Coordinates of N, CA, C and O in Angstrom, one line a residue:
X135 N -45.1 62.3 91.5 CA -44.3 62.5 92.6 C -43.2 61.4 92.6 O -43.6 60.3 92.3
X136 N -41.7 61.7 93.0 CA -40.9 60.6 93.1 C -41.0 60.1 94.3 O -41.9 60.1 95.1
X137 N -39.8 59.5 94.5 CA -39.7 58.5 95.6 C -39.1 59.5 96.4 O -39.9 59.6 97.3
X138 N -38.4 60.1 96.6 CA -37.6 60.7 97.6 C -38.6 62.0 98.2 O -38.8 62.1 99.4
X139 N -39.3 62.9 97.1 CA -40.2 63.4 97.5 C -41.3 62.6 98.6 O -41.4 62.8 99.8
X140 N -41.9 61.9 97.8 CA -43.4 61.0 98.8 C -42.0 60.7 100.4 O -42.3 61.2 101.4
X141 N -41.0 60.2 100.3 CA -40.7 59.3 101.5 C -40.8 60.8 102.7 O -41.4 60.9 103.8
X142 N -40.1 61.7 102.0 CA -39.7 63.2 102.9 C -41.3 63.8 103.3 O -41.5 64.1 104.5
X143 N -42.2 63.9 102.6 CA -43.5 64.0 103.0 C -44.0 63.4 103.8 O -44.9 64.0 104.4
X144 N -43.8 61.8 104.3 CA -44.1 60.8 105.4 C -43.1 61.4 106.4 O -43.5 60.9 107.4
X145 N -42.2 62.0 106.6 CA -41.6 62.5 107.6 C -42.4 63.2 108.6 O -43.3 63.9 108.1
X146 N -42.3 63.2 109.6 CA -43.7 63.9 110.6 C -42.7 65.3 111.3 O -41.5 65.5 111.6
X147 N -43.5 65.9 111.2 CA -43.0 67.1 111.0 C -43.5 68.1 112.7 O -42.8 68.6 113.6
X148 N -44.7 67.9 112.5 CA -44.8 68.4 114.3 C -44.7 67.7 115.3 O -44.6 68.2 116.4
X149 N -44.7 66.2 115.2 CA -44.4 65.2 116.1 C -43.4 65.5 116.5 O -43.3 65.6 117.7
X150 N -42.3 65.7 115.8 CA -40.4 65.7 116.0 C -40.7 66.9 117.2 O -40.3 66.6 118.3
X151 N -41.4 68.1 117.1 CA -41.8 69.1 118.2 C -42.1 68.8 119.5 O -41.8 69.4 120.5
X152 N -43.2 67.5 119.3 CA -43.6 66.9 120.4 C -42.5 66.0 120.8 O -42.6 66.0 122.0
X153 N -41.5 65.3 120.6 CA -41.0 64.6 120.9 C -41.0 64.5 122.6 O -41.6 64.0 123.6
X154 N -39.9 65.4 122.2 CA -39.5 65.9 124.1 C -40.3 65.8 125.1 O -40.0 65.3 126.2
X155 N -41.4 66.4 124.8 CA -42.5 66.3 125.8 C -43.2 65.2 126.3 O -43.7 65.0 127.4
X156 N -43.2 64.3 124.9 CA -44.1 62.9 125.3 C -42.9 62.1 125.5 O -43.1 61.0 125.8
X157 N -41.6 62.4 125.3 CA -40.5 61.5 125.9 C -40.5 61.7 127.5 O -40.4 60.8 128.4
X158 N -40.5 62.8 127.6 CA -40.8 63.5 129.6 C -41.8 62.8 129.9 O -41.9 62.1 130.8
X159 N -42.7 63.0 129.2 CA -44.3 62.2 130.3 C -44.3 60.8 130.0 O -45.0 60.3 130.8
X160 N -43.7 59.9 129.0 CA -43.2 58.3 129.4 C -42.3 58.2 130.2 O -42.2 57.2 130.9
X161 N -41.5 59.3 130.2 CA -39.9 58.7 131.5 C -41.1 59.1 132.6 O -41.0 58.2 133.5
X162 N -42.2 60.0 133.0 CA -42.4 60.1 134.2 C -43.4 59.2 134.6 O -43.7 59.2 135.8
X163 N -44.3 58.2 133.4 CA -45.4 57.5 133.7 C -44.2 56.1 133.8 O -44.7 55.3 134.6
X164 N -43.3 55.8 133.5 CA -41.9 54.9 133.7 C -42.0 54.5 135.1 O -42.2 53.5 135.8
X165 N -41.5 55.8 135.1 CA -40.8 56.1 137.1 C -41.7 55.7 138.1 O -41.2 55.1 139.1
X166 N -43.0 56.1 137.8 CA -43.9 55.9 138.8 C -44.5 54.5 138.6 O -45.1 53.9 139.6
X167 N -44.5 53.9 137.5 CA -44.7 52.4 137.4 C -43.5 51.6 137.9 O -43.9 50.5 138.4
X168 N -42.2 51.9 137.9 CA -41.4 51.3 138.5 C -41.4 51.8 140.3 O -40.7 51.3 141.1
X169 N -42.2 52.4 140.4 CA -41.9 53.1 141.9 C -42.7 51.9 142.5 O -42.2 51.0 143.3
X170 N -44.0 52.2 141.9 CA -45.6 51.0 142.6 C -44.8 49.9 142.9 O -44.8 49.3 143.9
X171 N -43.7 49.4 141.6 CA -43.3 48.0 141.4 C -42.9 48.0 142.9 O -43.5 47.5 143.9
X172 N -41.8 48.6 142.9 CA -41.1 48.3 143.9 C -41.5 48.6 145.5 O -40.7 48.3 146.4
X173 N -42.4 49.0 145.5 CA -43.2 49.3 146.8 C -44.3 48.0 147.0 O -44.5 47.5 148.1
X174 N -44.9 47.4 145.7 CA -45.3 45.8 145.9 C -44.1 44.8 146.6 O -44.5 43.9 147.3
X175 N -43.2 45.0 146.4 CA -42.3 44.4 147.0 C -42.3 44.4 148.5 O -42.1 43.4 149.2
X176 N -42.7 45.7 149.0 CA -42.4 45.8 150.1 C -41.0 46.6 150.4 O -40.4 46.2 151.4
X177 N -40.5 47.4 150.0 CA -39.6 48.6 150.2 C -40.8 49.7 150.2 O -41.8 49.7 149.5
X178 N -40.1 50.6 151.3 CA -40.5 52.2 151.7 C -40.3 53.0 150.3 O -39.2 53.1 149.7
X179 N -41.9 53.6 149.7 CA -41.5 54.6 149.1 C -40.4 55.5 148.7 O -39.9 55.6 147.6
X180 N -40.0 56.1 150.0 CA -38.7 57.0 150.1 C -37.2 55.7 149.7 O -36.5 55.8 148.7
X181 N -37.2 55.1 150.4 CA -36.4 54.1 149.9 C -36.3 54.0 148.2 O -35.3 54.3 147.5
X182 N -37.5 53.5 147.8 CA -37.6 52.9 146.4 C -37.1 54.3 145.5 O -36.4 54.0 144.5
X183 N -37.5 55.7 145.7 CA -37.4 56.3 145.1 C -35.8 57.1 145.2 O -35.2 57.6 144.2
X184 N -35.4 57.0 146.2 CA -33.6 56.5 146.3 C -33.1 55.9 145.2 O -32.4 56.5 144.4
X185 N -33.5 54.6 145.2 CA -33.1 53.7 144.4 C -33.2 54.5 142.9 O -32.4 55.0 142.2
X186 N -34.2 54.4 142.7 CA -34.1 55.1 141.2 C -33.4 55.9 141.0 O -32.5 55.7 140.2
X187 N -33.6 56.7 141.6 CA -32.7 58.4 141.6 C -31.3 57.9 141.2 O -30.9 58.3 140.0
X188 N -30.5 57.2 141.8 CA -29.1 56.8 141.7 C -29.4 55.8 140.7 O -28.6 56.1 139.8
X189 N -30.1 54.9 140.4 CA -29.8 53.8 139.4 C -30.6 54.9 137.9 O -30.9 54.3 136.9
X190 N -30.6 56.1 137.9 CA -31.5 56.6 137.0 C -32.8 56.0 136.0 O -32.9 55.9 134.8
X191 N -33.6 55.7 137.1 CA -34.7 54.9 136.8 C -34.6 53.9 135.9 O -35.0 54.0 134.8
X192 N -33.8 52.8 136.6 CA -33.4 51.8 136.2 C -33.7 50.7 136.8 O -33.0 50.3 137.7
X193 N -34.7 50.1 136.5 CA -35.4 49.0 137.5 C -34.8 48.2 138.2 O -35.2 47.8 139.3
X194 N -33.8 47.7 137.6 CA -33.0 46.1 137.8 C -31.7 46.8 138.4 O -31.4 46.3 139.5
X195 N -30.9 47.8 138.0 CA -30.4 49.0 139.3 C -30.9 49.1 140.7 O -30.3 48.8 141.8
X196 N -32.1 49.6 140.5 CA -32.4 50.1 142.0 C -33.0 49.2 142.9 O -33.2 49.3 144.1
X197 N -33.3 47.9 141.8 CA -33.5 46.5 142.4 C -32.0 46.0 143.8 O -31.8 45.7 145.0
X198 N -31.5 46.0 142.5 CA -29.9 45.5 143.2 C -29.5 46.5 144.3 O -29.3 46.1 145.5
X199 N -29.4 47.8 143.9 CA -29.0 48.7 145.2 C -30.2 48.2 146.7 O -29.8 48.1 147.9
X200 N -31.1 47.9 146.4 CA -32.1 48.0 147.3 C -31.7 46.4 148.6 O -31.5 46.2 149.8
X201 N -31.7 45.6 147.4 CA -31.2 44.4 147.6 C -30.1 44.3 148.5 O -30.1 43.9 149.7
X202 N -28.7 45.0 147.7 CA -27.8 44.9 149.0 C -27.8 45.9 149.9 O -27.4 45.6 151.0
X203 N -28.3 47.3 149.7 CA -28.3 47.6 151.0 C -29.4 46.5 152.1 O -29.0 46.6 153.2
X204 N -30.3 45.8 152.0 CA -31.2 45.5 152.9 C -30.3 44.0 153.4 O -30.6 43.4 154.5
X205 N -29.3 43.7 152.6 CA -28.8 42.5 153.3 C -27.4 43.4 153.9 O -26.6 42.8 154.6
X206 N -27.1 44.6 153.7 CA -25.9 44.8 154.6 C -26.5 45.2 155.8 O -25.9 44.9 156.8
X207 N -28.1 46.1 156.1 CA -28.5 45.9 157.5 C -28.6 44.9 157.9 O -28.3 44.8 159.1
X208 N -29.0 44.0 157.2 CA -29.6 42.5 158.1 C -28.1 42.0 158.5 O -28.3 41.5 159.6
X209 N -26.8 41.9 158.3 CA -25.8 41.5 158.7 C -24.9 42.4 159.3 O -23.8 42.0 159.6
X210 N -25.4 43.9 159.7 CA -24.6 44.4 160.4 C -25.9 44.1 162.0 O -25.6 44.2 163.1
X211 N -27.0 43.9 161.7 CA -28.1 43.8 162.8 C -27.3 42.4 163.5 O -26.7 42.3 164.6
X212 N -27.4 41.4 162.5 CA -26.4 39.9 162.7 C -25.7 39.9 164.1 O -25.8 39.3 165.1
X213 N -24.5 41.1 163.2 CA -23.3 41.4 163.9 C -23.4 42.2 164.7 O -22.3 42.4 165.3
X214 N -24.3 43.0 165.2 CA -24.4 43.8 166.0 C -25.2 42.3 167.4 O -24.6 42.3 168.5
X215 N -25.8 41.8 167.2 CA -25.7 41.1 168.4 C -25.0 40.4 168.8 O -24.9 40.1 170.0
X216 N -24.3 40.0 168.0 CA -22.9 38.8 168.7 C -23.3 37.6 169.0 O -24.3 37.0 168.5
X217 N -22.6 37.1 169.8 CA -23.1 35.4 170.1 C -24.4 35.8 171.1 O -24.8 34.7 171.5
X218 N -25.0 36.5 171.4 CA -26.4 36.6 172.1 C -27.2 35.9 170.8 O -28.3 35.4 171.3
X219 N -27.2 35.8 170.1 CA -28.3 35.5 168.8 C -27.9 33.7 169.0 O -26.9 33.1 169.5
X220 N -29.3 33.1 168.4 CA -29.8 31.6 168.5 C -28.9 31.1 167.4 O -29.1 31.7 166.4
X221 N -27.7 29.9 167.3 CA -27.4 29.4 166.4 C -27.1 28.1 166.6 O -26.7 27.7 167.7
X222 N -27.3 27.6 165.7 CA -28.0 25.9 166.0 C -27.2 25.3 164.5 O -26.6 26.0 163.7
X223 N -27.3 24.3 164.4 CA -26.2 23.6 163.3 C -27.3 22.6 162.3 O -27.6 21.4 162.5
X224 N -27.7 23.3 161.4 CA -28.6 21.8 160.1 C -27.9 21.3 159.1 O -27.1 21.9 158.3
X225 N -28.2 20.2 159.2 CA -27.3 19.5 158.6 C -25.7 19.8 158.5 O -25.2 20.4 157.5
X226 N -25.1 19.6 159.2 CA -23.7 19.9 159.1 C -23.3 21.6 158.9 O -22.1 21.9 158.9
X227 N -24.1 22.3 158.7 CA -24.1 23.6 158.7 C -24.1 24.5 159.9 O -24.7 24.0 160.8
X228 N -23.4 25.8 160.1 CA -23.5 26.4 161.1 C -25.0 27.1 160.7 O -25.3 27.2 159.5
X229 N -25.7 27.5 161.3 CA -26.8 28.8 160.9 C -27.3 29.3 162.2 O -27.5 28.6 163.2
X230 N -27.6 30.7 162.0 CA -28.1 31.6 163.1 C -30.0 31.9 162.6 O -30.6 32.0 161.6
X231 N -30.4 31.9 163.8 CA -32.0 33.0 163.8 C -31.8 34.6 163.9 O -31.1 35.2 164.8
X232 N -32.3 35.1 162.8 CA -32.4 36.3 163.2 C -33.8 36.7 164.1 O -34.7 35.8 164.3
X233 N -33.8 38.0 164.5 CA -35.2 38.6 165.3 C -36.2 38.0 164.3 O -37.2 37.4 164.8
X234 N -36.0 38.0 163.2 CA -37.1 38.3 162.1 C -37.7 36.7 162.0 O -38.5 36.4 161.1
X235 N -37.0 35.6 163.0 CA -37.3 34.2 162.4 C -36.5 33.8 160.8 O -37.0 32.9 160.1
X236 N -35.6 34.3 160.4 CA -34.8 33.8 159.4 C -33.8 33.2 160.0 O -33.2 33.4 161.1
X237 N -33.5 32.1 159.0 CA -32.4 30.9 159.5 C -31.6 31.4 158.0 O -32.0 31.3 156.8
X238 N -30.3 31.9 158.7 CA -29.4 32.4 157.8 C -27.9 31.5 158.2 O -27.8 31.0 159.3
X239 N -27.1 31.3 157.4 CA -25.7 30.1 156.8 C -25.1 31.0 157.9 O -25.5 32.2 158.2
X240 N -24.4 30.5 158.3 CA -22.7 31.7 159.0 C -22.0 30.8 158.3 O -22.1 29.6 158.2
X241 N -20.9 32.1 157.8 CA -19.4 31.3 156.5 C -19.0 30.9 157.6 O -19.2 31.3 158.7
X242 N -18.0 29.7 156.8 CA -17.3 29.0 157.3 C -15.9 29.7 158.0 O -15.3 30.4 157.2
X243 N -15.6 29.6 158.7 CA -14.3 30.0 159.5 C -14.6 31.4 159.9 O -13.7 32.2 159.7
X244 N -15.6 31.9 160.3 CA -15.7 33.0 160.7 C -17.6 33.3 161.1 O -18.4 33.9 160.4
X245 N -17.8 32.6 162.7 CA -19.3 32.7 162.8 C -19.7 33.9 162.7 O -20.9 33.8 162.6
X246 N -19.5 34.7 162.7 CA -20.1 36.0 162.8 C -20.2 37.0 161.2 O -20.8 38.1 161.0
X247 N -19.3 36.0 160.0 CA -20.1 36.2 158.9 C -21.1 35.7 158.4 O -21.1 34.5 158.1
X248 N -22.4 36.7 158.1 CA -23.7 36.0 157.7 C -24.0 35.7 156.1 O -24.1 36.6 155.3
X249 N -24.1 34.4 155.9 CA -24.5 34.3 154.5 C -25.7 34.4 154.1 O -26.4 35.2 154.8
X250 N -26.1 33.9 153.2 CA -27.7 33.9 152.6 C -28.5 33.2 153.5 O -28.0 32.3 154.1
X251 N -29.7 33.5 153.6 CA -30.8 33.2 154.6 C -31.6 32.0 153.3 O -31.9 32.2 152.1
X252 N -31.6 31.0 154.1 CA -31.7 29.3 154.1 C -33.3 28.8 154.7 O -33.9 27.8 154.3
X253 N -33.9 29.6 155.7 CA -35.0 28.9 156.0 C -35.4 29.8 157.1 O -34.5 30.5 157.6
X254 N -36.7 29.8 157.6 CA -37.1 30.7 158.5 C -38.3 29.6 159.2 O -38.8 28.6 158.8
X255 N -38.3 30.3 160.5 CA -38.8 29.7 161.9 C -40.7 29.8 161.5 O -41.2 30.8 161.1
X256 N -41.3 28.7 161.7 CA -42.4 28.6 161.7 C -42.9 28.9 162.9 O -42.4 28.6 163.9
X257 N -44.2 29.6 162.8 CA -45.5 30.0 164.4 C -45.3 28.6 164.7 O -45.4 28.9 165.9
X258 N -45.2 27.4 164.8 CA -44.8 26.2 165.4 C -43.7 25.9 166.3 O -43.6 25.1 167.2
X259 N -42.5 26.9 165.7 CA -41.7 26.7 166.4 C -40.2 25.6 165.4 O -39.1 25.3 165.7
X260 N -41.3 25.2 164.0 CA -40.6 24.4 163.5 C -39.5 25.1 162.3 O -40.0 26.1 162.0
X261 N -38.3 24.9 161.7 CA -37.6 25.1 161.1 C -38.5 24.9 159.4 O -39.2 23.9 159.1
X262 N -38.3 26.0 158.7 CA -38.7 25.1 156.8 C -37.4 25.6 156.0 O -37.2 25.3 154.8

C-alpha cells in the first residue's frame, strides 16, 4: 500500500456524518455551562440567557452586555433619586451611598454622574 492510499484510509468516513450532530450537542452542553456560569454570578437566568442569545454564546460577550447593562440601572437608580441620596466626600473625593450600601465616585464637575463603585457600607455602619 502507498502513502497516499494508507493516509486516505485514515480519513474517517462516518464521523464527517456525525459531525453536525455532536457539533449541536457541544454548542448545547457549551451554552448550558456558560448559562450555570453566569447564574453563579448572580444574574437571573432569563437575564443570562439574553445575554448569550445576542452575544451568540459568547461568554466574555454576554459577560460585558450583562455588566453594562447592570451598571446603567444602578446609575439611572443614582439619578433617579437626585440629591435625596447620602453623599459624603473620602478623601478629597465626592462619593454617594446607594440603597444597596455601595459607596460609588460622582465625576468630577457633574454630581449626579456616577462612576465606579469604590467601597460599600458595613452592618457597623463603617465605610471599607
Amino acid at each position: 500500500m502507498d502513502t497516499a492510499s494508507w493516509l486516505s484510509s485514515l480519513a474517517p468516513t462516518e464521523a464527517a456524518e456525525n459531525t453536525p450532530a455532536c457539533s449541536e450537542a457541544s454548542k448545547a452542553v457549551q451554552s448550558q455551562t456558560s448559562l450555570d456560569e453566569l447564574q453563579s454570578m448572580g444574574f437571573a437566568a432569563e437575564e443570562a440567557k439574553e445575554a448569550l442569545a445576542k452575544s451568540n454564546d459568547d461568554m466574555v460577550e454576554a459577560l460585558a452586555f450583562l455588566a453594562q447593562r447592570h451598571k446603567k440601572r444602578r446609575r439611572n437608580d443614582l439619578e433617579a433619586e437626585g440629591p435625596s441620596r447620602e453623599s459624603l466626600e473620602v478623601e478629597g473625593i465626592q462619593c454617594a451611598l446607594t440603597p444597596e450600601d455601595e459607596l460609588v465616585m460622582l465625576l468630577p464637575g457633574d454630581a449626579h454622574s456616577v462612576g465606579p463603585v469604590v467601597g460599600r457600607r458595613l452592618g457597623d455602619g463603617s465605610l471599607r
